[in-house]
C-alpha cells in the first residue's frame, strides 16, 4: 500500500532527524505526521476549489499560502526553531 509506505518513510525521516538533532526530539511522529498530512490535504483541496470557482476570492495567491503552510510545518518540526 503506497499510503503505508509513505507514512513509514515519513516516520523514519522524523526519527532520523530527532536522532541527529535536526528535528525536535519531543515530537511523536505517529501523531504529527498524520496530522500534518491531513491538514495539508484539506488545505490544498480548499485552494483547488477556490481556484475553480468565483465564490471565494482568496486574499493571497495559492502559491504564497502553500509556501506559508510549508514554513509553519517546518518551523514546528525544526529543532532550532523550538528554542
C-alpha positions as YAML, in Angstrom:
chain: A
units: angstrom
residues:
- id: 1
  name: UNK
  ca: [0.00, 0.00, 0.00]
- id: 2
  name: UNK
  ca: [1.51, 3.33, -1.11]
- id: 3
  name: UNK
  ca: [-0.01, 5.23, 1.82]
- id: 4
  name: UNK
  ca: [1.63, 2.90, 4.34]
- id: 5
  name: UNK
  ca: [4.97, 3.19, 2.54]
- id: 6
  name: UNK
  ca: [4.78, 6.98, 2.61]
- id: 7
  name: UNK
  ca: [3.90, 7.05, 6.30]
- id: 8
  name: UNK
  ca: [6.74, 4.66, 7.04]
- id: 9
  name: UNK
  ca: [9.16, 6.86, 5.12]
- id: 10
  name: UNK
  ca: [7.98, 9.98, 6.96]
- id: 11
  name: UNK
  ca: [8.21, 8.23, 10.33]
- id: 12
  name: UNK
  ca: [11.78, 7.14, 9.51]
- id: 13
  name: UNK
  ca: [12.67, 10.70, 8.47]
- id: 14
  name: UNK
  ca: [11.30, 12.18, 11.70]
- id: 15
  name: UNK
  ca: [13.11, 9.55, 13.77]
- id: 16
  name: UNK
  ca: [16.39, 10.12, 11.91]
- id: 17
  name: UNK
  ca: [16.04, 13.88, 12.32]
- id: 18
  name: UNK
  ca: [15.34, 13.50, 16.04]
- id: 19
  name: UNK
  ca: [18.44, 11.32, 16.38]
- id: 20
  name: UNK
  ca: [20.74, 13.75, 14.52]
- id: 21
  name: UNK
  ca: [19.28, 16.86, 16.17]
- id: 22
  name: UNK
  ca: [17.66, 18.49, 13.13]
- id: 23
  name: UNK
  ca: [14.11, 17.62, 14.23]
- id: 24
  name: UNK
  ca: [12.71, 18.23, 17.70]
- id: 25
  name: UNK
  ca: [13.15, 15.11, 19.81]
- id: 26
  name: UNK
  ca: [9.95, 15.73, 21.79]
- id: 27
  name: UNK
  ca: [7.75, 15.13, 18.73]
- id: 28
  name: UNK
  ca: [5.75, 11.93, 18.46]
- id: 29
  name: UNK
  ca: [5.99, 11.16, 14.74]
- id: 30
  name: UNK
  ca: [2.98, 8.81, 14.93]
- id: 31
  name: UNK
  ca: [0.82, 11.78, 15.98]
- id: 32
  name: UNK
  ca: [2.45, 14.57, 13.97]
- id: 33
  name: UNK
  ca: [2.74, 13.01, 10.50]
- id: 34
  name: UNK
  ca: [-0.95, 12.07, 10.06]
- id: 35
  name: UNK
  ca: [-1.98, 15.48, 11.42]
- id: 36
  name: UNK
  ca: [0.32, 17.34, 9.03]
- id: 37
  name: UNK
  ca: [-0.71, 15.23, 6.04]
- id: 38
  name: UNK
  ca: [-4.42, 15.55, 6.77]
- id: 39
  name: UNK
  ca: [-4.20, 19.31, 7.29]
- id: 40
  name: UNK
  ca: [-2.09, 19.81, 4.20]
- id: 41
  name: UNK
  ca: [-4.52, 17.70, 2.15]
- id: 42
  name: UNK
  ca: [-7.54, 19.69, 3.32]
- id: 43
  name: UNK
  ca: [-5.68, 22.95, 2.77]
- id: 44
  name: UNK
  ca: [-4.62, 22.09, -0.80]
- id: 45
  name: UNK
  ca: [-8.13, 20.81, -1.60]
- id: 46
  name: UNK
  ca: [-9.53, 24.14, -0.39]
- id: 47
  name: UNK
  ca: [-7.11, 26.04, -2.61]
- id: 48
  name: UNK
  ca: [-8.03, 23.86, -5.59]
- id: 49
  name: UNK
  ca: [-11.74, 24.51, -5.05]
- id: 50
  name: UNK
  ca: [-11.12, 28.25, -4.69]
- id: 51
  name: UNK
  ca: [-9.24, 28.35, -7.97]
- id: 52
  name: UNK
  ca: [-12.15, 26.68, -9.83]
- id: 53
  name: UNK
  ca: [-14.90, 28.95, -8.52]
- id: 54
  name: UNK
  ca: [-15.59, 32.63, -8.28]
- id: 55
  name: UNK
  ca: [-17.41, 32.20, -4.97]
- id: 56
  name: UNK
  ca: [-14.46, 32.80, -2.64]
- id: 57
  name: UNK
  ca: [-11.78, 35.28, -3.65]
- id: 58
  name: UNK
  ca: [-8.53, 34.35, -1.88]
- id: 59
  name: UNK
  ca: [-6.74, 37.18, -0.11]
- id: 60
  name: UNK
  ca: [-3.35, 35.72, -1.02]
- id: 61
  name: UNK
  ca: [-2.28, 33.75, -4.10]
- id: 62
  name: UNK
  ca: [-2.38, 29.97, -3.62]
- id: 63
  name: UNK
  ca: [1.40, 29.66, -4.11]
- id: 64
  name: UNK
  ca: [2.04, 32.14, -1.29]
- id: 65
  name: UNK
  ca: [-0.37, 30.29, 1.01]
- id: 66
  name: UNK
  ca: [1.32, 26.94, 0.26]
- id: 67
  name: UNK
  ca: [4.77, 28.39, 1.00]
- id: 68
  name: UNK
  ca: [3.45, 29.84, 4.25]
- id: 69
  name: UNK
  ca: [1.93, 26.46, 5.22]
- id: 70
  name: UNK
  ca: [5.24, 24.71, 4.43]
- id: 71
  name: UNK
  ca: [7.15, 27.22, 6.57]
- id: 72
  name: UNK
  ca: [4.76, 26.77, 9.50]
- id: 73
  name: UNK
  ca: [5.18, 22.99, 9.36]
- id: 74
  name: UNK
  ca: [8.97, 23.14, 9.01]
- id: 75
  name: UNK
  ca: [9.29, 25.69, 11.81]
- id: 76
  name: UNK
  ca: [7.27, 23.41, 14.07]
- id: 77
  name: UNK
  ca: [9.43, 20.39, 13.26]
- id: 78
  name: UNK
  ca: [12.86, 22.03, 13.24]
- id: 79
  name: UNK
  ca: [14.85, 21.68, 16.44]
- id: 80
  name: UNK
  ca: [16.42, 25.15, 16.31]
- id: 81
  name: UNK
  ca: [13.06, 26.86, 15.79]
- id: 82
  name: UNK
  ca: [11.68, 25.36, 19.00]
- id: 83
  name: UNK
  ca: [14.31, 27.02, 21.19]
...
